[in-house]
Structure formats: structure tokens, C-alpha cells
Amino acid sequence: MTAGLKTIISLSFVLAIGFLLVILSCALFKQYLPLLVVATFVFAPLPNWICGRCSNPDDFVSEGSGNAVVDFGRFCTGFLVAMGIALPVILAHSELIRVPAMIMSIAGGVLIYGTIISFGMFFQEEQEF
Amino acid sequence: MSEERLWKFGKPEWMNSATARGAGVYGAGALFSIAFFVMLDASVWSKHKNGSAIHISFIDWLPLIFSALGMLIINSIEKTRLSANSFSYSGSGVAWKARVVLFLGFASLAGGMAGGVTVLVLKYVVAEAPFPTLYMGIANLIANGLVMLSSVVLWVSQNMEDEYSYNLSL
């Protein structure tokens, strides 16, 4: 159980660094639009999770498309992840935020998303057994 | 399966794995997202940093709407109904209907692409816009091309599924 504890501590540490980077990218330049990145990356795993629950796992051999719902969830997740990276780039291109703010918010967003994904991966396996 | 093969080169083994399939669907979503945000970038740029008199209006978004509609239609069709040349599915002409709807989808996708070229030519090239303004027209074209690419990726990775589930059920 100590390994699980270490994982939790390091993941929360990485999450805190991610939030720090995003908030710093907003507060340093007094421009709070990059906070949208946090919302995007937090919502990114949601479609995958919801659609994974909606689909019937016994279904996917029968008609060949029983996991169309799962595919839709994956499509939405891919959309949201790319959106989290594209949003600061757009803002920087129109000079609404500066380039350092763009870099910081992208790095912070990727750290937050990585934390959420690895948290899901670490603790999904324990549920199965 | 190998007797029904048409091409000399078979599909590589890794293409039938579930991982490649999932990655294809994620990639299609990401490509569609990039397409939308290239267009949104042009729009935001037009509002905030544009020096010229030409601005993005609803007309510029119309080709992208048609492309997205075509992509939605194409990828909502049940692929197995297309090759229904046996009696099992063709009772009420399902294969025929599927082909008509699919044709409408492809027409919408191609129409979006053509509309992108039209907007680029009529609004920007004819007006002899200099480069930073011309970017808004090119972004339109890029966005429509990316929607097309995303549609292709999604189509290919959904067709992988059949062979994959076939292998699994054996």
C-alpha cells in the first residue's frame, strides 16, 4: 500500500505544479483567459468515461458496431485534448496573451491532464481484481 | 479472409490491433478539433489584430459547417449495410438507401471544400488582399482539408473494427 501512497503524493504534487503554471500564466500578465485551459483539460476525460459506462461490454462482437458510443466518446476526448493545446495558441496568435503565458498554460494543462490520466490508469486496475 | 483479398499487399498486422483503432479515433477527434480552431483562430485574429477592411463573417464559416455536416453523415452510416449484396439486408433496399445517404455526405464534404476555395478566391484573391489578410482565406481552406482528413482517418479506423472483432470471435 506504500506504493499507492507514493503514487498519490507524487501525482498530487504534479497536479499542484500544473495548476501553479496555469495560474501564474494568468496572474503574471493580468489576463485571465488561459484559465479556460484548466476547464478544458478537466472535462477532457469525461466523454470517454460517460460513453464507456453507456456501452454494453457484451455487445461488441455481435453487430460489429456495438461500441459506436465508445468511439464517440473517444472522438470527443480527442477533440477536447487538442482544444486545450489549440486555445492558448489562438490567444497568443491574436496577441490577447503573450507567448510565455501560452507556453506556461500549455505546459500546465498537459501536466494536469497527465495527472488525471495516470490517476485513472493506476487505480482502474485495482478495481478489477 | 485471405481468399477475399483484392490487393497484392495485405494490411500490416499492427493495423488490426485495438490500440491502433483507438489511436485512430482519438486522432480523428484531434484533427477535427484543429480544423475548428484554425477557423476560430482566423476569426479571432480578424476581430482583434486585423488591419484591413476585410473581416470574417458568416460566409466564411459556411464551408466548414457543410464539411462538418458531411463528416457527420458519412460516419453515422452503418458500414456493414453498404456491402449487403446478399438477401439478408437488401429486403427493403437498405444497401441502396445507405449508398444514397453516403453520396449526400460525400457531396456535402466536397461542397465544403469547394466552398472554401470559392470564399478564398472571391473574397480575398479577387480583392487582391496582401498576405496577412490572405491568411484568413487560406485558414478556411486548411480547416476544410483537415475536416476531410479527419473523416478519412475515422472511416479507416472504423473499418479496422470488423476484422478485429472477427479475429476475436474465432
Tab-separated table of C-alpha atoms in Angstrom:
chain	number	residue	atom	x	y	z
A	1	MET	CA	0.000	0.000	0.000
A	2	THR	CA	3.027	2.250	0.388
A	3	ALA	CA	3.497	2.253	-3.383
A	4	GLY	CA	-0.069	3.528	-3.783
A	5	LEU	CA	0.599	6.229	-1.225
A	6	LYS	CA	3.741	7.349	-3.028
A	7	THR	CA	1.817	7.455	-6.282
A	8	ILE	CA	-0.888	9.610	-4.749
A	9	ILE	CA	1.612	12.016	-3.245
A	10	SER	CA	3.638	12.425	-6.433
A	11	LEU	CA	0.514	12.783	-8.576
A	12	SER	CA	-0.912	15.489	-6.346
A	13	PHE	CA	2.460	17.226	-6.438
A	14	VAL	CA	2.424	17.221	-10.252
A	15	LEU	CA	-1.190	18.427	-10.228
A	16	ALA	CA	-0.242	21.326	-7.970
A	17	ILE	CA	2.639	22.264	-10.296
A	18	GLY	CA	0.257	22.182	-13.256
A	19	PHE	CA	-2.237	24.488	-11.538
A	20	LEU	CA	0.621	26.741	-10.437
A	21	LEU	CA	1.845	27.129	-14.022
A	22	VAL	CA	-1.617	27.941	-15.374
A	23	ILE	CA	-2.453	30.428	-12.616
A	24	LEU	CA	0.981	32.022	-12.976
A	25	SER	CA	0.458	32.404	-16.726
A	26	CYS	CA	-2.749	34.300	-15.933
A	27	ALA	CA	-1.669	36.368	-12.954
A	28	LEU	CA	1.720	37.488	-14.270
A	29	PHE	CA	0.142	39.241	-17.232
A	30	LYS	CA	-3.205	40.233	-15.646
A	31	GLN	CA	-5.062	38.367	-18.371
A	32	TYR	CA	-7.252	35.551	-17.094
A	33	LEU	CA	-8.271	33.874	-20.371
A	34	PRO	CA	-5.768	30.956	-20.029
A	35	LEU	CA	-7.833	29.640	-17.108
A	36	LEU	CA	-10.099	28.122	-19.783
A	37	VAL	CA	-7.338	25.570	-20.394
A	38	VAL	CA	-7.893	24.095	-16.937
A	39	ALA	CA	-11.604	23.634	-17.606
A	40	THR	CA	-10.874	22.024	-20.976
A	41	PHE	CA	-8.391	19.510	-19.627
A	42	VAL	CA	-10.551	18.672	-16.620
A	43	PHE	CA	-13.533	17.987	-18.877
A	44	ALA	CA	-11.460	16.048	-21.435
A	45	PRO	CA	-11.717	12.558	-19.848
A	46	LEU	CA	-15.443	12.981	-19.127
A	47	PRO	CA	-16.891	11.926	-22.544
A	48	ASN	CA	-14.718	8.838	-22.551
A	49	TRP	CA	-15.872	7.909	-19.077
A	50	ILE	CA	-19.570	8.543	-19.682
A	51	CYS	CA	-19.623	6.705	-23.006
A	52	GLY	CA	-17.646	3.841	-21.524
A	53	ARG	CA	-20.403	3.411	-18.949
A	54	CYS	CA	-23.158	3.714	-21.542
A	55	SER	CA	-21.893	0.941	-23.813
A	56	ASN	CA	-22.646	-2.679	-23.135
A	57	PRO	CA	-19.370	-4.624	-22.970
A	58	ASP	CA	-21.033	-7.830	-24.218
A	59	ASP	CA	-22.207	-6.034	-27.286
A	60	PHE	CA	-19.129	-5.510	-29.332
A	61	VAL	CA	-18.853	-8.806	-31.176
A	62	SER	CA	-22.462	-9.022	-32.283
A	63	GLU	CA	-23.262	-6.270	-34.724
A	64	GLY	CA	-19.742	-5.032	-35.320
A	65	SER	CA	-20.632	-1.535	-34.144
A	66	GLY	CA	-21.779	-2.030	-30.595
A	67	ASN	CA	-19.012	0.290	-29.479
A	68	ALA	CA	-20.020	3.220	-31.634
A	69	VAL	CA	-20.800	5.025	-28.396
A	70	VAL	CA	-17.277	4.352	-27.159
A	71	ASP	CA	-15.906	5.703	-30.424
A	72	PHE	CA	-17.961	8.856	-30.000
A	73	GLY	CA	-16.556	9.315	-26.501
A	74	ARG	CA	-13.010	8.873	-27.798
A	75	PHE	CA	-13.664	11.372	-30.583
A	76	CYS	CA	-14.890	13.957	-28.065
A	77	THR	CA	-11.917	13.341	-25.796
A	78	GLY	CA	-9.520	13.792	-28.706
A	79	PHE	CA	-11.359	16.987	-29.597
A	80	LEU	CA	-11.060	18.393	-26.077
A	81	VAL	CA	-7.383	17.487	-25.657
A	82	ALA	CA	-6.461	19.178	-28.933
A	83	MET	CA	-8.657	22.122	-27.875
A	84	GLY	CA	-6.672	22.557	-24.668
A	85	ILE	CA	-3.490	22.935	-26.703
A	86	ALA	CA	-5.036	24.982	-29.515
A	87	LEU	CA	-6.749	27.541	-27.285
A	88	PRO	CA	-3.590	29.239	-25.907
A	89	VAL	CA	-2.026	29.158	-29.380
A	90	ILE	CA	-5.025	31.053	-30.774
A	91	LEU	CA	-4.932	33.587	-27.954
A	92	ALA	CA	-1.205	34.113	-28.465
A	93	HIS	CA	-1.568	34.428	-32.217
A	94	SER	CA	-4.043	37.292	-31.833
A	95	GLU	CA	-1.824	38.769	-29.109
A	96	LEU	CA	-4.529	38.534	-26.485
A	97	ILE	CA	-1.958	36.758	-24.290
A	98	ARG	CA	1.806	36.731	-24.611
A	99	VAL	CA	3.928	33.831	-25.828
A	100	PRO	CA	5.422	32.997	-22.365
A	101	ALA	CA	1.870	32.818	-20.993
A	102	MET	CA	0.969	30.466	-23.846
A	103	ILE	CA	3.909	28.177	-23.092
A	104	MET	CA	3.170	28.137	-19.369
A	105	SER	CA	-0.522	27.434	-19.776
A	106	ILE	CA	0.083	24.630	-22.298
A	107	ALA	CA	2.676	23.001	-20.020
A	108	GLY	CA	0.390	23.343	-17.009
A	109	GLY	CA	-2.574	21.944	-18.907
A	110	VAL	CA	-0.591	18.942	-20.120
A	111	LEU	CA	0.585	18.270	-16.551
A	112	ILE	CA	-2.999	18.441	-15.230
A	113	TYR	CA	-4.292	16.134	-17.957
A	114	GLY	CA	-1.394	13.716	-17.453
A	115	THR	CA	-2.190	13.598	-13.753
A	116	ILE	CA	-5.841	12.794	-14.375
A	117	ILE	CA	-4.998	10.091	-16.934
A	118	SER	CA	-2.317	8.413	-14.842
A	119	PHE	CA	-4.562	8.556	-11.781
A	120	GLY	CA	-7.216	6.701	-13.774
A	121	MET	CA	-4.677	4.160	-15.038
A	122	PHE	CA	-3.187	3.462	-11.620
A	123	PHE	CA	-6.457	2.912	-9.824
A	124	GLN	CA	-8.518	1.237	-12.509
A	125	GLU	CA	-6.524	-1.961	-12.266
A	126	GLU	CA	-7.168	-2.283	-8.578
A	127	GLN	CA	-10.914	-2.283	-9.140
A	128	GLU	CA	-10.802	-5.261	-11.462
A	129	PHE	CA	-9.251	-7.681	-9.015
B	1	MET	CA	-10.285	-13.832	-45.157
B	2	SER	CA	-7.230	-14.134	-47.396
B	3	GLU	CA	-9.241	-15.555	-50.327
B	4	GLU	CA	-11.315	-12.393	-50.498
B	5	ARG	CA	-8.296	-10.157	-50.740
B	6	LEU	CA	-8.132	-7.840	-53.709
B	7	TRP	CA	-4.755	-6.150	-53.337
B	8	LYS	CA	-1.322	-7.694	-53.527
B	9	PHE	CA	-0.094	-6.063	-50.342
B	10	GLY	CA	-2.016	-7.127	-47.280
B	11	LYS	CA	-2.751	-4.884	-44.345
B	12	PRO	CA	0.082	-4.843	-41.829
B	13	GLU	CA	-0.574	-6.753	-38.646
B	14	TRP	CA	-0.477	-3.788	-36.304
B	15	MET	CA	-3.410	-2.159	-38.077
B	16	ASN	CA	-5.822	-4.725	-36.723
B	17	SER	CA	-4.977	-4.165	-33.090
B	18	ALA	CA	-7.434	-2.440	-30.805
B	19	THR	CA	-4.735	0.066	-29.842
B	20	ALA	CA	-4.274	1.317	-33.397
B	21	ARG	CA	-8.035	1.581	-33.731
B	22	GLY	CA	-8.408	3.657	-30.577
B	23	ALA	CA	-5.495	5.865	-31.580
B	24	GLY	CA	-7.148	6.420	-34.956
B	25	VAL	CA	-10.388	7.574	-33.355
B	26	TYR	CA	-8.565	9.879	-30.910
B	27	GLY	CA	-6.514	11.249	-33.818
B	28	ALA	CA	-9.656	11.914	-35.851
B	29	GLY	CA	-11.103	13.896	-32.959
B	30	ALA	CA	-7.886	15.862	-32.591
B	31	LEU	CA	-7.772	16.623	-36.329
B	32	PHE	CA	-11.366	17.823	-36.296
B	33	SER	CA	-10.578	19.997	-33.290
B	34	ILE	CA	-7.566	21.510	-35.060
B	35	ALA	CA	-9.740	22.218	-38.104
B	36	PHE	CA	-12.305	24.053	-35.984
B	37	PHE	CA	-9.667	26.014	-34.126
B	38	VAL	CA	-7.800	27.055	-37.281
B	39	MET	CA	-11.039	28.661	-38.421
B	40	LEU	CA	-11.682	30.152	-34.972
B	41	ASP	CA	-8.124	31.479	-34.981
B	42	ALA	CA	-8.780	33.293	-38.235
B	43	SER	CA	-11.983	34.687	-36.763
B	44	VAL	CA	-10.378	35.930	-33.539
B	45	TRP	CA	-7.452	37.320	-35.492
B	46	SER	CA	-9.885	39.160	-37.748
B	47	LYS	CA	-11.565	40.769	-34.747
B	48	HIS	CA	-8.520	41.749	-32.710
B	49	LYS	CA	-5.462	42.206	-34.884
B	50	ASN	CA	-6.761	42.751	-38.378
B	51	GLY	CA	-5.549	45.898	-40.101
B	52	SER	CA	-7.558	45.567	-43.290
B	53	ALA	CA	-11.202	46.187	-44.124
B	54	ILE	CA	-11.930	42.508	-44.884
B	55	HIS	CA	-13.367	40.639	-41.899
B	56	ILE	CA	-14.534	37.121	-41.206
B	57	SER	CA	-18.317	36.860	-41.481
B	58	PHE	CA	-20.826	34.029	-41.518
B	59	ILE	CA	-19.989	33.342	-45.152
B	60	ASP	CA	-16.514	32.198	-44.134
B	61	TRP	CA	-17.935	29.702	-41.665
B	62	LEU	CA	-20.423	28.206	-44.113
B	63	PRO	CA	-17.972	25.813	-45.899
B	64	LEU	CA	-16.810	24.445	-42.554
B	65	ILE	CA	-20.419	23.855	-41.478
B	66	PHE	CA	-21.070	21.912	-44.693
B	67	SER	CA	-17.875	19.882	-44.267
B	68	ALA	CA	-18.753	19.006	-40.680
B	69	LEU	CA	-22.280	18.034	-41.715
B	70	GLY	CA	-20.889	15.773	-44.436
B	71	MET	CA	-18.482	14.174	-41.964
B	72	LEU	CA	-21.346	13.562	-39.533
B	73	ILE	CA	-23.434	11.875	-42.244
B	74	ILE	CA	-20.578	9.747	-43.570
B	75	ASN	CA	-19.556	8.420	-40.207
B	76	SER	CA	-23.082	7.778	-38.958
B	77	ILE	CA	-23.746	5.221	-41.687
B	78	GLU	CA	-23.571	1.590	-40.704
B	79	LYS	CA	-20.681	0.352	-42.835
B	80	THR	CA	-21.810	-3.257	-42.992
B	81	ARG	CA	-25.015	-2.240	-44.787
B	82	LEU	CA	-23.025	-0.968	-47.762
B	83	SER	CA	-21.791	-4.356	-48.844
B	84	ALA	CA	-25.147	-6.046	-48.366
B	85	ASN	CA	-25.288	-7.916	-51.642
B	86	SER	CA	-26.876	-10.959	-50.071
B	87	PHE	CA	-30.579	-11.238	-49.340
B	88	SER	CA	-30.087	-10.679	-45.661
B	89	TYR	CA	-30.114	-6.905	-45.664
B	90	SER	CA	-31.457	-5.972	-49.054
B	91	GLY	CA	-35.043	-6.794	-48.226
B	92	SER	CA	-36.232	-3.216	-48.244
B	93	GLY	CA	-33.306	-1.835	-50.220
B	94	VAL	CA	-31.199	-0.847	-47.246
B	95	ALA	CA	-27.948	-1.004	-49.194
B	96	TRP	CA	-29.362	1.306	-51.843
B	97	LYS	CA	-30.558	3.794	-49.227
B	98	ALA	CA	-27.209	3.653	-47.482
B	99	ARG	CA	-25.435	4.454	-50.747
B	100	VAL	CA	-27.699	7.430	-51.433
B	101	VAL	CA	-27.175	8.879	-47.958
B	102	LEU	CA	-23.435	8.257	-48.217
B	103	PHE	CA	-23.388	10.040	-51.560
B	104	LEU	CA	-25.111	13.032	-49.942
B	105	GLY	CA	-22.463	13.022	-47.220
B	106	PHE	CA	-19.570	12.948	-49.665
B	107	ALA	CA	-21.237	15.650	-51.754
B	108	SER	CA	-21.540	17.836	-48.667
B	109	LEU	CA	-17.888	17.244	-47.781
B	110	ALA	CA	-16.695	18.034	-51.297
B	111	GLY	CA	-19.060	21.003	-51.408
B	112	GLY	CA	-17.481	22.352	-48.247
B	113	MET	CA	-14.036	22.071	-49.809
B	114	ALA	CA	-15.234	23.762	-52.996
B	115	GLY	CA	-16.906	26.459	-50.900
B	116	GLY	CA	-13.616	27.083	-49.122
B	117	VAL	CA	-11.878	27.618	-52.462
B	118	THR	CA	-14.748	29.868	-53.589
B	119	VAL	CA	-14.511	32.066	-50.500
B	120	LEU	CA	-10.728	32.246	-50.857
B	121	VAL	CA	-10.954	33.326	-54.488
B	122	LEU	CA	-13.975	35.627	-54.401
B	123	LYS	CA	-13.341	37.364	-51.103
B	124	TYR	CA	-9.558	37.534	-50.910
B	125	VAL	CA	-7.804	36.849	-54.219
B	126	VAL	CA	-10.144	38.956	-56.372
B	127	ALA	CA	-9.896	41.808	-53.854
B	128	GLU	CA	-6.091	41.434	-54.106
B	129	ALA	CA	-5.613	41.173	-50.363
B	130	PRO	CA	-1.994	41.283	-49.131
B	131	PHE	CA	-0.581	38.400	-47.142
B	132	PRO	CA	-1.708	38.822	-43.503
B	133	THR	CA	-5.264	39.286	-44.737
B	134	LEU	CA	-4.968	36.469	-47.239
B	135	TYR	CA	-4.231	34.158	-44.298
B	136	MET	CA	-7.924	34.240	-43.316
B	137	GLY	CA	-8.879	32.725	-46.673
B	138	ILE	CA	-6.112	30.129	-46.533
B	139	ALA	CA	-7.165	29.163	-42.997
B	140	ASN	CA	-10.597	28.411	-44.403
B	141	LEU	CA	-9.056	26.031	-46.918
B	142	ILE	CA	-6.822	24.401	-44.278
B	143	ALA	CA	-9.809	23.879	-41.976
B	144	ASN	CA	-11.840	22.161	-44.680
B	145	GLY	CA	-8.894	19.977	-45.662
B	146	LEU	CA	-8.401	18.936	-42.042
B	147	VAL	CA	-12.072	18.008	-41.686
B	148	MET	CA	-11.677	15.836	-44.784
B	149	LEU	CA	-8.522	14.221	-43.364
B	150	SER	CA	-10.237	13.628	-40.034
B	151	SER	CA	-13.139	11.993	-41.822
B	152	VAL	CA	-10.764	9.685	-43.702
B	153	VAL	CA	-8.932	8.707	-40.501
B	154	LEU	CA	-12.211	7.986	-38.718
B	155	TRP	CA	-13.505	5.932	-41.653
B	156	VAL	CA	-10.344	3.837	-41.886
B	157	SER	CA	-10.170	3.191	-38.169
B	158	GLN	CA	-13.834	2.209	-38.027
B	159	ASN	CA	-13.310	-0.261	-40.840
B	160	MET	CA	-10.476	-1.872	-38.900
B	161	GLU	CA	-13.044	-2.923	-36.367
B	162	ASP	CA	-14.656	-5.601	-38.494
B	163	GLU	CA	-11.539	-7.677	-38.950
B	164	TYR	CA	-10.576	-7.132	-35.356
B	165	SER	CA	-13.852	-8.396	-33.933
B	166	TYR	CA	-13.814	-11.209	-36.473
B	167	ASN	CA	-10.449	-12.364	-35.183
B	168	LEU	CA	-11.703	-12.079	-31.642
B	169	SER	CA	-14.838	-14.122	-32.179
B	170	LEU	CA	-12.950	-17.077	-33.668
